Amino acid sequence: NTHGCRRIVVSRGRLRRFLWILLTLSAVGLILWQCAELLMNYYSASVSVTVQFQKLPFPAVTICNINPYKYSSMKDYLSELDKETKKALETFYGFSEGKSKVRRSVEEWNSTASDFFTQIPLLKFEDLYKTATDLRSGQKRKIEGSVFHKDSSIVNSGDSNIIGFQLCDANNSSECALYTFSSGVNAIQEWYKLHYMNIMAQIPLETKEKLSYSADDLLLTCFFDGLSCDKRHFTRFHHPLHGNCYTFNSGENGTILSTSTGGSEYGLQVVLYIDEADYNPFLVTSTGAKIIVHDQNEYPFIEDIGTEIETAAATSIGMHFTRSRKLSKPYSDCTETGADIPVENLYNKSYSLQICLHSCFQKAMVDSCGCAQYAQPLPAGAEYCNYKKNPNWMYCYYRLHEKFVKEQLGCQQICKDACSFKEWALTTSIAQWPSAVSEDWMLRVLSWDKGQKINKKLNKTDLANLMVFYKDLNERFISENPANTLVILLSNFGGQLGLWMSCSVVCVIEIVEVFFIDSLSIVMRRQWQKAKKWWNDRQRDRSGKAPQGGDPERQGHDNPVCPDEDLPTFNTALRLPLPQDNPLPRTPPPNYSTLRLETAFTEQLPDTLEVGQH
């Protein structure tokens, strides 16, 4: 029923038929191209943004001191590490300090760690990394191993001020890796953190919670939505790298606070006590606090997306709330709940890409190194790496982390984005606080309020003022919707078929019938005829009978009356010759005896006789 196919059949002349074949095939090609475009567009999504004005739930706000543990409480555990660090500073930079008075309540601990400080000292590299000077003992040693630059500011490898450290495989001393830094500050901090994590991994969690800051230590004042609040509104959780952190409005008790008014006076206002004098001088080089705004079901990744708060300043953080929703397969490669990701969630929180990446690396760490990295949660049945039980863990960790950064572990390929998530866009502004005219009385009042806990006069560099609030109550909802539905797709298909081939659904059924059903029937029929012939020949060969003659098969022949250029019509059909052997029956002649009139009465009526006589 398509015009192109019909014109191919009825056209007179080969040229005209060839042109119609060419045009029909071109139309089919255009249809296939347009339909492919329609299918590709069918899996695309359009983004819609909806803005609502309503009462908003207040997010969870997690606050951590940049210094994870009180240095005065950690000196017993870090005395040997601090001594080695000071030796390196004195050797390389000429610093000299008096001997620190530290207690030896953990002498066994320090003696064990001292062996590893000797094995992994700070080194000053020379002669293109062929030799190095031990900053602890001043001795030179030959260096072998691949070089990993941990500082992008390195200009050339011949710099004489490059320092770092060497890590070797405990099972194969010839397998070594050099980690170099052009900055002495970066090298010392990285080396210090390496040994620091090893020490902290061996301290029980209960002890570490006591060594860190309590809620009374960190929080001086608190207001929310114009009302006073205290430490009961904060939930403590211990972060491996940041010590005790405190989350406001965590929702653990089943209640989530909300706010119905925007502005700084109706958000969270806290004054934090930082206590800069008790900071670890080698672990952290900045002063203040870190905060993160997150959903109650999300894990606060302070180390990844935390915002730093300055001391002696008032930091105002205005928020805009946005909920996003993406379409899953086949529109995008996101996951709804993370259940389809083959990575165990170690954080016991809602799935996120960061949780998946960290959990994947921790699993690879346990499988490759036999222990878990200190900065991430423990998998079931694993324990944190330390020198005593895992002397090879540092070399294994650094090589594994190098593969993770280069995306060679497969974690980036396995982990996917979450389809739905909440986001608070933050706008930060800072002002000097307290002012010069109010500094004296404010510090006196705060010292008097918290004097029984601080036992000293406060300094403004030990304080930080934080305000977190909604700038407005506009909730933006960003969602993806299918750009095309099935009805639109079928309508577009019909439009393309009708435009290029004047084809409908019935035509499509005819195409299926001709090219699939009829073709299959022809093939099956021929196969059946071949099988039947083979069977008859086989039976004839078995019986030994000669093939019986019969009527010759009727063969098709060309009819000279019908030209090749056109199909038979009514006029040409009338000129077709009749078959000679079996003449068709003709219409019989009429039976004229039926035309004779016969009376219906046997006798003539009397009145008709009289009339006849007259």
Coordinates of C-alpha atoms in Angstrom, one line a residue:
N1 CA 0.0 0.0 0.0
T2 CA 3.0 2.3 0.1
H3 CA 3.2 4.5 -3.0
G4 CA 6.9 3.9 -3.6
C5 CA 6.6 0.1 -3.7
R6 CA 3.5 0.3 -5.9
R7 CA 5.2 2.7 -8.4
I8 CA 8.1 0.3 -8.7
V9 CA 5.8 -2.5 -9.8
V10 CA 3.5 -0.6 -12.2
S11 CA 6.1 1.8 -13.8
R12 CA 6.8 1.3 -17.5
G13 CA 10.4 1.3 -18.5
R14 CA 13.5 0.4 -16.7
L15 CA 14.7 3.9 -16.1
R16 CA 11.5 5.0 -14.4
R17 CA 11.5 1.8 -12.3
F18 CA 15.2 2.4 -11.3
L19 CA 14.3 6.0 -10.3
W20 CA 11.5 4.8 -8.1
I21 CA 13.7 2.2 -6.5
L22 CA 16.3 4.9 -5.7
L23 CA 13.7 7.3 -4.3
T24 CA 12.1 4.5 -2.2
L25 CA 15.4 3.4 -0.7
S26 CA 16.3 7.0 0.1
A27 CA 13.1 7.4 1.9
V28 CA 13.7 4.2 3.9
G29 CA 17.2 5.5 4.8
L30 CA 15.7 8.8 6.0
I31 CA 13.1 7.0 8.0
L32 CA 15.8 4.8 9.7
W33 CA 17.9 7.9 10.5
Q34 CA 15.0 9.9 11.9
C35 CA 13.7 7.0 14.0
A36 CA 17.2 6.4 15.4
E37 CA 17.3 10.1 16.4
L38 CA 13.9 9.7 18.0
L39 CA 15.0 6.7 20.0
M40 CA 18.1 8.6 21.3
N41 CA 16.0 11.5 22.3
Y42 CA 13.6 9.2 24.0
Y43 CA 16.1 8.5 26.7
S44 CA 17.0 12.2 27.3
A45 CA 15.6 14.1 30.3
S46 CA 14.5 17.7 30.7
V47 CA 15.2 19.6 33.9
S48 CA 12.5 21.5 35.8
V49 CA 13.0 23.8 38.7
T50 CA 10.3 24.4 41.3
V51 CA 10.5 27.0 44.0
Q52 CA 8.4 26.7 47.1
F53 CA 8.0 29.1 50.1
Q54 CA 7.4 27.2 53.3
K55 CA 8.7 26.3 56.7
L56 CA 12.1 24.5 56.2
P57 CA 13.7 21.8 58.4
F58 CA 17.0 23.0 59.8
P59 CA 20.0 20.9 58.7
A60 CA 22.5 19.2 61.0
V61 CA 25.5 21.3 61.7
T62 CA 28.7 19.5 62.8
I63 CA 31.5 21.4 64.5
C64 CA 35.0 20.2 65.1
N65 CA 38.1 21.9 66.5
I66 CA 40.9 21.9 63.9
N67 CA 43.2 20.5 66.6
P68 CA 41.8 17.0 67.3
Y69 CA 43.3 16.3 70.7
K70 CA 44.6 18.5 73.5
Y71 CA 48.4 18.6 73.1
S72 CA 48.8 18.6 76.9
S73 CA 47.0 15.3 77.1
M74 CA 48.8 13.8 74.1
K75 CA 52.4 14.5 75.1
D76 CA 52.8 11.2 76.7
Y77 CA 52.0 9.4 73.5
L78 CA 53.8 11.8 71.1
S79 CA 56.9 12.6 73.1
E80 CA 59.2 10.4 71.0
L81 CA 57.7 11.5 67.8
D82 CA 58.0 15.2 68.8
K83 CA 61.7 14.6 69.8
E84 CA 62.5 13.1 66.4
T85 CA 60.7 16.0 64.7
K86 CA 62.7 18.6 66.6
K87 CA 65.9 16.7 65.8
A88 CA 65.1 16.9 62.1
L89 CA 64.4 20.6 62.3
E90 CA 67.6 21.3 64.2
T91 CA 69.6 19.3 61.6
F92 CA 68.1 20.7 58.5
Y93 CA 67.2 24.3 59.6
G94 CA 69.4 24.9 62.6
F95 CA 66.5 25.2 65.1
S96 CA 67.5 24.5 68.7
E97 CA 65.1 24.2 71.6
G98 CA 65.6 23.2 75.2
K99 CA 64.8 19.7 76.2
S100 CA 61.1 19.3 76.8
K101 CA 60.0 17.9 80.1
V102 CA 57.8 15.0 79.2
R103 CA 56.6 12.2 81.4
R104 CA 57.6 8.6 80.6
S105 CA 54.4 6.9 81.5
V106 CA 54.4 5.2 78.1
E107 CA 58.1 4.3 77.9
E108 CA 57.4 0.9 76.3
W109 CA 55.3 2.6 73.7
N110 CA 58.0 5.1 72.7
S111 CA 60.7 2.5 72.6
T112 CA 58.8 0.5 70.1
A113 CA 58.0 3.6 68.0
S114 CA 61.7 4.7 68.1
D115 CA 62.7 1.7 66.1
F116 CA 60.4 2.7 63.3
F117 CA 61.6 6.3 63.4
T118 CA 65.1 4.9 62.8
Q119 CA 63.8 2.8 59.9
I120 CA 61.8 5.6 58.3
P121 CA 63.6 8.9 59.0
L122 CA 63.4 12.2 57.2
L123 CA 65.9 12.3 54.3
K124 CA 67.5 15.1 52.3
F125 CA 68.0 13.9 48.7
E126 CA 71.1 14.7 46.7
D127 CA 72.7 13.7 43.3
L128 CA 69.4 13.2 41.5
Y129 CA 68.0 10.9 44.3
K130 CA 71.0 8.6 44.3
T131 CA 72.1 9.6 47.8
A132 CA 70.4 11.0 50.8
T133 CA 71.3 12.4 54.2
D134 CA 69.5 11.1 57.3
L135 CA 68.3 14.2 59.1
R136 CA 68.2 12.3 62.3
S137 CA 71.8 11.0 62.4
G138 CA 73.4 13.0 59.7
Q139 CA 74.7 9.9 57.8
K140 CA 74.5 9.5 54.1
R141 CA 73.0 6.4 52.4
K142 CA 72.4 5.1 48.9
I143 CA 68.9 5.4 47.7
E144 CA 67.0 3.1 45.3
G145 CA 63.4 3.1 44.3
S146 CA 60.8 4.9 42.1
V147 CA 60.2 8.6 42.9
F148 CA 56.8 10.0 43.7
H149 CA 56.6 13.8 43.9
K150 CA 54.0 14.8 46.6
D151 CA 54.4 18.5 45.9
S152 CA 53.5 20.1 42.5
S153 CA 55.8 23.1 43.2
I154 CA 58.9 21.0 42.4
V155 CA 60.7 22.8 39.6
N156 CA 63.5 20.4 38.8
S157 CA 64.8 17.2 40.2
G158 CA 68.2 18.7 40.8
D159 CA 67.0 21.0 43.6
S160 CA 69.3 20.5 46.6
N161 CA 66.5 21.3 49.1
I162 CA 64.2 18.4 48.3
I163 CA 63.4 16.3 51.4
G164 CA 61.1 13.4 52.0
F165 CA 61.2 9.8 53.2
Q166 CA 61.7 6.3 51.8
L167 CA 59.3 3.4 52.2
C168 CA 60.4 -0.1 51.4
D169 CA 58.6 -3.4 51.3
A170 CA 59.3 -5.3 54.5
N171 CA 59.2 -8.6 52.6
N172 CA 61.5 -7.4 49.8
S173 CA 63.9 -4.6 50.7
S174 CA 64.7 -3.9 47.1
E175 CA 61.1 -2.7 46.5
C176 CA 61.2 0.9 47.7
A177 CA 59.4 4.2 46.9
L178 CA 60.7 7.7 47.5
Y179 CA 58.2 10.4 48.5
T180 CA 59.7 13.8 48.0
F181 CA 58.6 17.4 48.8
S182 CA 60.2 20.7 47.7
S183 CA 58.8 22.3 50.9
G184 CA 60.2 21.4 54.2
V185 CA 56.9 22.2 55.9
N186 CA 55.0 19.8 53.7
A187 CA 57.6 17.1 54.2
I188 CA 57.7 17.3 57.9
Q189 CA 53.9 17.5 58.3
E190 CA 53.4 14.4 56.0
W191 CA 56.1 12.4 57.8
Y192 CA 54.7 13.5 61.2
K193 CA 51.1 12.5 60.2
L194 CA 52.4 9.1 59.0
H195 CA 53.8 8.2 62.4
Y196 CA 50.9 10.0 64.2
M197 CA 48.3 7.8 62.6
N198 CA 50.3 4.7 63.5
I199 CA 50.3 5.9 67.2
M200 CA 46.7 6.8 67.3
A201 CA 45.6 3.5 65.8
Q202 CA 46.9 1.7 68.9
I203 CA 45.0 3.9 71.4
P204 CA 41.6 2.6 72.5
L205 CA 38.6 4.7 71.4
E206 CA 37.5 5.4 75.0
T207 CA 40.9 6.9 75.8
K208 CA 40.9 9.0 72.6
E209 CA 37.5 10.5 73.5
K210 CA 38.9 11.6 76.9
L211 CA 41.9 13.1 75.2
S212 CA 39.8 15.2 72.9
Y213 CA 37.6 18.2 73.7
S214 CA 34.3 17.9 75.6
A215 CA 31.2 19.8 74.8
D216 CA 31.8 22.0 77.8
D217 CA 35.3 22.8 76.5
L218 CA 34.2 23.7 73.0
L219 CA 30.8 25.5 73.5
L220 CA 30.6 28.8 75.4
T221 CA 27.2 30.1 74.3
C222 CA 24.4 28.8 72.1
F223 CA 21.2 30.3 70.6
F224 CA 18.8 28.9 68.0
D225 CA 15.7 30.6 66.6
G226 CA 16.1 33.3 69.2
L227 CA 16.0 30.8 72.1
S228 CA 18.9 29.6 74.3
C229 CA 20.3 26.1 73.7
D230 CA 23.1 24.1 75.4
K231 CA 25.1 20.9 75.0
R232 CA 22.0 18.8 75.2
H233 CA 21.1 19.9 71.7
F234 CA 24.5 18.6 70.4
T235 CA 25.4 14.9 69.7
R236 CA 29.0 13.8 70.0
F237 CA 30.7 11.5 67.5
H238 CA 34.4 10.7 67.3
H239 CA 36.2 11.4 64.0
P240 CA 39.5 9.7 63.6
L241 CA 41.2 12.8 62.2
H242 CA 39.4 15.5 64.1
G243 CA 38.7 14.0 67.5
N244 CA 35.4 14.8 69.2
C245 CA 33.0 16.6 66.9
Y246 CA 29.5 17.8 67.9
T247 CA 26.4 17.8 65.7
F248 CA 23.6 20.2 66.3
N249 CA 20.1 19.0 65.4
S250 CA 21.4 15.5 64.6
G251 CA 17.8 14.0 64.8
E252 CA 19.0 11.1 67.0
N253 CA 16.1 11.6 69.4
G254 CA 13.6 11.5 66.5
T255 CA 13.0 15.3 66.5
I256 CA 14.3 17.6 63.8
L257 CA 14.2 21.3 64.4
S258 CA 12.8 23.6 61.8
T259 CA 12.6 27.4 61.2
S260 CA 9.8 29.5 59.8
T261 CA 11.8 32.8 59.5
G262 CA 14.9 33.6 57.6
G263 CA 17.8 35.8 58.8
S264 CA 20.8 35.6 61.1
E265 CA 18.7 36.1 64.3
Y266 CA 16.7 33.0 63.7
G267 CA 19.4 30.5 62.9
L268 CA 22.1 28.9 65.0
Q269 CA 24.5 31.2 66.9
V270 CA 27.4 29.7 68.9
V271 CA 30.6 31.0 70.5
L272 CA 33.4 28.4 70.4
Y273 CA 36.4 28.2 72.7
I274 CA 39.3 27.1 70.5
D275 CA 42.2 27.2 73.1
E276 CA 45.0 27.9 70.7
A277 CA 47.7 27.4 73.4
D278 CA 46.9 23.7 73.6
Y279 CA 47.4 23.0 69.9
N280 CA 49.8 20.4 68.5
P281 CA 52.5 22.5 66.8
F282 CA 53.5 19.8 64.2
L283 CA 50.1 18.4 63.4
V284 CA 48.1 21.5 62.5
T285 CA 49.3 24.9 61.3
S286 CA 46.0 26.8 61.4
T287 CA 43.7 27.9 64.2
G288 CA 40.0 27.7 64.4
A289 CA 37.2 25.2 63.8
K290 CA 35.7 23.3 61.0
I291 CA 32.0 23.0 60.3
I292 CA 29.9 21.1 57.8
V293 CA 26.2 21.5 57.0
H294 CA 24.5 18.2 56.1
D295 CA 21.4 16.2 56.2
Q296 CA 20.6 14.2 59.3
N297 CA 21.1 10.9 57.4
E298 CA 24.4 11.9 55.8
Y299 CA 27.8 11.3 57.2
P300 CA 29.8 14.5 57.7
F301 CA 33.0 14.3 55.7
I302 CA 34.8 17.1 57.6
E303 CA 38.1 16.4 55.9
D304 CA 36.6 16.6 52.4
I305 CA 34.1 19.5 52.4
G306 CA 34.4 21.1 55.8
T307 CA 34.4 24.9 56.1
E308 CA 37.0 26.5 58.3
I309 CA 36.0 29.1 60.9
E310 CA 38.5 31.8 61.9
T311 CA 39.2 32.9 65.5
A312 CA 38.7 36.5 66.7
A313 CA 36.0 36.8 64.0
A314 CA 32.3 36.5 63.5
T315 CA 31.6 34.1 60.7
S316 CA 28.1 34.3 59.1
I317 CA 27.0 31.5 56.9
G318 CA 23.8 32.0 54.9
M319 CA 22.1 29.0 53.4
H320 CA 20.0 28.2 50.3
F321 CA 18.3 24.8 50.4
T322 CA 18.0 22.7 47.2
R323 CA 16.6 19.2 46.7
S324 CA 17.7 17.4 43.6
R325 CA 16.3 14.3 41.9
K326 CA 17.8 12.6 38.9
L327 CA 16.3 9.9 36.8
S328 CA 17.9 6.5 37.1
K329 CA 18.5 4.0 34.2
P330 CA 18.2 4.3 31.3
Y331 CA 18.4 8.1 31.6
S332 CA 21.5 8.3 33.8
D333 CA 23.9 6.0 35.6
C334 CA 22.9 6.9 39.1
T335 CA 21.7 4.7 42.0
E336 CA 18.6 5.0 44.1
T337 CA 19.8 3.5 47.4
G338 CA 23.2 2.1 46.6
A339 CA 21.9 -1.5 47.0
D340 CA 23.1 -2.3 43.4
I341 CA 26.7 -1.2 44.2
P342 CA 29.0 -4.1 45.1
V343 CA 30.6 -2.1 47.9
E344 CA 29.8 -2.5 51.6
N345 CA 28.7 0.8 53.2
L346 CA 31.0 1.1 56.3
Y347 CA 29.4 4.4 57.6
N348 CA 25.9 3.2 58.4
K349 CA 24.4 6.4 56.7
S350 CA 22.6 7.0 53.5
Y351 CA 24.4 6.2 50.4
S352 CA 26.6 8.9 48.8
L353 CA 29.5 8.8 46.3
Q354 CA 32.0 9.8 49.0
I355 CA 30.8 6.9 51.2
C356 CA 31.2 4.5 48.4
L357 CA 34.7 5.7 47.4
H358 CA 36.0 5.6 51.0
S359 CA 34.5 2.2 51.7
C360 CA 35.9 0.8 48.5
F361 CA 39.4 2.0 49.3
Q362 CA 39.1 0.7 52.9
K363 CA 38.1 -2.7 51.5
A364 CA 41.0 -2.7 49.1
M365 CA 43.3 -1.7 52.0
V366 CA 42.2 -4.7 54.1
D367 CA 42.5 -7.1 51.1
S368 CA 45.9 -5.9 50.0
C369 CA 47.6 -4.9 53.3
G370 CA 45.9 -7.1 55.8
C371 CA 44.7 -4.1 58.0
A372 CA 42.5 -1.0 57.8
Q373 CA 43.5 2.6 57.3
Y374 CA 43.1 4.7 60.5
A375 CA 41.1 7.6 58.9
Q376 CA 38.1 5.4 57.9
P377 CA 35.7 3.1 59.7
L378 CA 36.6 -0.5 60.3
P379 CA 35.2 -3.3 58.2
A380 CA 33.9 -6.4 60.1
G381 CA 36.7 -8.5 61.4
A382 CA 39.5 -6.0 60.6
E383 CA 41.8 -3.9 62.7
Y384 CA 43.7 -0.7 62.2
C385 CA 47.2 -0.8 60.9
N386 CA 50.1 -0.3 63.3
Y387 CA 53.8 -1.0 63.5
K388 CA 53.7 -3.9 65.8
K389 CA 51.3 -6.2 63.9
N390 CA 51.7 -4.8 60.4
P391 CA 55.3 -3.5 59.8
N392 CA 54.7 -3.3 56.1
W393 CA 51.5 -1.2 56.2
M394 CA 52.9 2.2 55.3
Y395 CA 54.6 1.0 52.1
C396 CA 51.4 -0.9 51.1
Y397 CA 49.2 2.1 52.0
Y398 CA 51.1 4.6 49.9
R399 CA 51.3 2.4 46.9
L400 CA 47.6 1.6 47.1
H401 CA 46.7 5.2 47.5
E402 CA 48.8 6.0 44.4
K403 CA 46.7 3.6 42.5
F404 CA 43.5 5.0 43.9
V405 CA 44.4 8.5 42.8
K406 CA 45.2 7.3 39.3
E407 CA 41.8 5.4 39.2
Q408 CA 43.5 2.0 38.9
L409 CA 41.7 0.3 41.8
G410 CA 38.3 0.4 40.0
C411 CA 36.5 2.3 42.8
Q412 CA 35.7 5.3 40.5
Q413 CA 34.3 2.9 38.0
I414 CA 32.1 1.0 40.5
C415 CA 30.8 3.9 42.6
K416 CA 27.9 6.0 41.2
D417 CA 26.2 9.2 42.1
A418 CA 23.1 9.1 44.2
C419 CA 19.9 9.9 42.3
S420 CA 18.4 12.1 45.0
F421 CA 20.3 14.3 47.4
K422 CA 20.0 17.5 49.4
E423 CA 22.3 20.4 49.2
W424 CA 22.8 23.6 51.2
A425 CA 24.6 26.3 49.2
L426 CA 26.6 28.4 51.6
T427 CA 27.5 32.0 51.5
T428 CA 30.2 33.0 54.0
S429 CA 30.9 36.5 55.3
I430 CA 33.5 37.4 58.0
A431 CA 33.7 40.4 60.4
Q432 CA 36.1 41.3 63.1
W433 CA 34.8 40.1 66.5
P434 CA 34.7 41.3 69.2
S435 CA 35.1 45.0 68.4
A436 CA 37.8 47.0 70.1
V437 CA 35.2 48.9 72.3
S438 CA 33.4 45.7 73.4
E439 CA 36.4 43.4 73.7
D440 CA 37.2 44.1 77.3
W441 CA 33.8 43.6 78.9
M442 CA 32.8 40.7 76.6
L443 CA 35.9 38.7 77.4
R444 CA 35.4 39.4 81.1
V445 CA 31.8 38.2 81.1
L446 CA 32.6 35.1 79.1
S447 CA 35.5 34.3 81.5
W448 CA 33.2 34.8 84.4
D449 CA 30.5 32.5 82.9
K450 CA 32.9 29.7 82.1
G451 CA 35.6 30.5 84.7
Q452 CA 35.0 27.3 86.6
K453 CA 35.8 25.3 83.5
I454 CA 38.5 27.3 81.8
N455 CA 40.3 28.7 84.9
K456 CA 42.0 31.5 83.0
K457 CA 41.2 34.8 81.3
L458 CA 40.0 34.4 77.8
N459 CA 41.8 35.8 74.8
K460 CA 40.0 36.8 71.7
T461 CA 42.3 34.6 69.6
D462 CA 40.8 31.6 71.5
L463 CA 37.2 32.5 70.5
A464 CA 35.2 32.1 67.3
N465 CA 31.7 33.4 66.7
L466 CA 29.6 31.3 64.3
M467 CA 26.1 32.0 62.8
V468 CA 24.3 29.6 60.5
F469 CA 21.0 30.6 59.1
Y470 CA 18.6 30.5 56.1
K471 CA 18.9 33.6 54.0
D472 CA 15.3 33.0 52.8
L473 CA 12.8 30.2 53.0
N474 CA 12.9 29.4 49.3
E475 CA 13.2 25.7 48.7
R476 CA 14.3 24.8 45.2
F477 CA 13.4 21.4 43.9
I478 CA 15.4 20.4 40.8
S479 CA 14.0 17.3 39.1
E480 CA 14.5 15.5 35.8
N481 CA 11.6 14.4 33.8
P482 CA 11.5 12.3 30.6
A483 CA 11.6 14.5 27.6
N484 CA 9.5 12.1 25.6
T485 CA 6.8 9.6 26.5
L486 CA 5.8 6.4 24.7
V487 CA 2.8 8.1 23.1
I488 CA 4.9 10.9 21.7
L489 CA 7.5 8.4 20.5
L490 CA 4.9 6.4 18.6
S491 CA 3.4 9.6 17.2
N492 CA 6.8 10.8 15.9
F493 CA 7.3 7.4 14.3
G494 CA 4.0 7.6 12.6
G495 CA 4.8 11.1 11.4
Q496 CA 8.1 10.0 9.9
L497 CA 6.5 7.0 8.2
G498 CA 3.7 9.0 6.8
L499 CA 6.0 11.8 5.6
W500 CA 8.5 9.7 3.7
M501 CA 6.6 6.6 2.7
S502 CA 2.9 7.4 3.2
C503 CA 2.8 4.4 5.4
S504 CA 0.5 3.6 8.4
V505 CA 0.3 0.8 10.9
V506 CA -1.5 -1.5 8.4
C507 CA 1.5 -0.9 6.0
V508 CA 3.9 -1.9 8.7
I509 CA 1.9 -5.1 9.2
E510 CA 2.1 -5.8 5.5
I511 CA 5.8 -5.3 5.6
V512 CA 6.1 -7.7 8.5
E513 CA 3.9 -10.2 6.6
V514 CA 5.8 -10.0 3.3
F515 CA 9.4 -9.9 4.6
F516 CA 9.1 -12.1 7.6
I517 CA 6.0 -14.4 7.6
D518 CA 5.9 -15.0 3.8
S519 CA 9.6 -15.4 3.6
L520 CA 9.6 -17.8 6.4
S521 CA 6.7 -19.7 4.8
I522 CA 8.6 -20.0 1.5
V523 CA 11.7 -21.2 3.2
M524 CA 9.8 -23.8 5.2
R525 CA 7.8 -24.9 2.2
R526 CA 11.0 -25.5 0.1
Q527 CA 12.6 -27.3 3.0
W528 CA 9.5 -29.5 3.3
Q529 CA 9.5 -30.2 -0.5
K530 CA 13.2 -31.2 -0.4
A531 CA 12.6 -33.5 2.6
K532 CA 9.6 -35.0 0.9
K533 CA 11.5 -35.6 -2.3
W534 CA 14.4 -37.1 -0.4
W535 CA 12.0 -39.5 1.5
N536 CA 10.2 -40.6 -1.7
D537 CA 13.5 -41.2 -3.5
R538 CA 14.7 -43.3 -0.5
Q539 CA 11.5 -45.3 -0.5
R540 CA 11.8 -45.9 -4.2
D541 CA 15.4 -47.0 -3.9
R542 CA 14.4 -49.5 -1.2
S543 CA 11.5 -51.0 -3.3
G544 CA 13.5 -51.1 -6.6
K545 CA 10.6 -49.8 -8.6
A546 CA 11.1 -47.4 -11.5
P547 CA 9.6 -44.0 -11.3
Q548 CA 6.0 -44.0 -12.6
G549 CA 5.2 -41.6 -15.4
G550 CA 2.5 -39.1 -14.7
D551 CA 1.3 -35.8 -15.8
P552 CA 4.1 -33.5 -16.5
E553 CA 4.5 -30.8 -14.0
R554 CA 2.9 -27.6 -15.1
Q555 CA 5.5 -25.1 -15.8
G556 CA 5.0 -21.4 -15.9
H557 CA 5.5 -19.6 -19.2
D558 CA 5.6 -16.1 -20.4
N559 CA 2.3 -14.9 -21.8
P560 CA 2.9 -12.7 -24.9
V561 CA -0.4 -11.0 -24.3
C562 CA 0.9 -9.5 -21.0
P563 CA 3.9 -7.1 -21.4
D564 CA 6.5 -7.0 -18.7
E565 CA 6.1 -3.3 -18.0
D566 CA 2.5 -3.6 -16.5
L567 CA 0.3 -5.9 -14.5
P568 CA -2.7 -7.7 -16.1
T569 CA -5.7 -5.5 -16.4
F570 CA -9.3 -6.3 -17.3
N571 CA -8.8 -5.6 -21.0
T572 CA -5.7 -7.8 -21.3
A573 CA -7.4 -10.5 -19.3
L574 CA -10.2 -10.7 -21.9
R575 CA -7.5 -11.4 -24.6
L576 CA -5.9 -14.3 -22.8
P577 CA -6.2 -17.6 -24.7
L578 CA -8.3 -20.3 -23.3
P579 CA -6.6 -23.6 -22.3
Q580 CA -6.9 -26.3 -25.0
D581 CA -6.9 -29.5 -22.9
N582 CA -9.5 -28.6 -20.4
P583 CA -12.0 -26.1 -21.8
L584 CA -13.8 -24.1 -19.2
P585 CA -17.6 -24.6 -19.1
R586 CA -19.6 -21.9 -20.8
T587 CA -22.9 -20.4 -19.8
P588 CA -25.7 -22.8 -21.0
P589 CA -28.3 -21.4 -23.4
P590 CA -31.7 -20.4 -22.0
N591 CA -34.5 -23.0 -21.8
Y592 CA -37.1 -21.5 -24.1
S593 CA -39.8 -24.0 -23.0
T594 CA -40.2 -21.9 -20.0
L595 CA -41.6 -19.2 -22.1
R596 CA -44.7 -21.2 -23.0
L597 CA -48.0 -20.1 -21.3
E598 CA -50.0 -22.7 -19.6
T599 CA -53.4 -22.1 -18.2
A600 CA -54.0 -22.6 -14.6
F601 CA -57.7 -23.8 -15.1
T602 CA -58.8 -27.1 -16.7
E603 CA -62.2 -25.8 -17.9
Q604 CA -63.1 -22.5 -19.3
L605 CA -65.6 -20.4 -17.4
P606 CA -69.1 -19.9 -19.0
D607 CA -68.9 -16.1 -19.1
T608 CA -65.6 -16.3 -21.1
L609 CA -67.3 -18.6 -23.6
E610 CA -70.0 -16.0 -24.2
V611 CA -67.6 -13.3 -24.7
G612 CA -65.6 -15.4 -27.1
Q613 CA -68.7 -16.2 -29.2
H614 CA -69.5 -12.5 -29.5

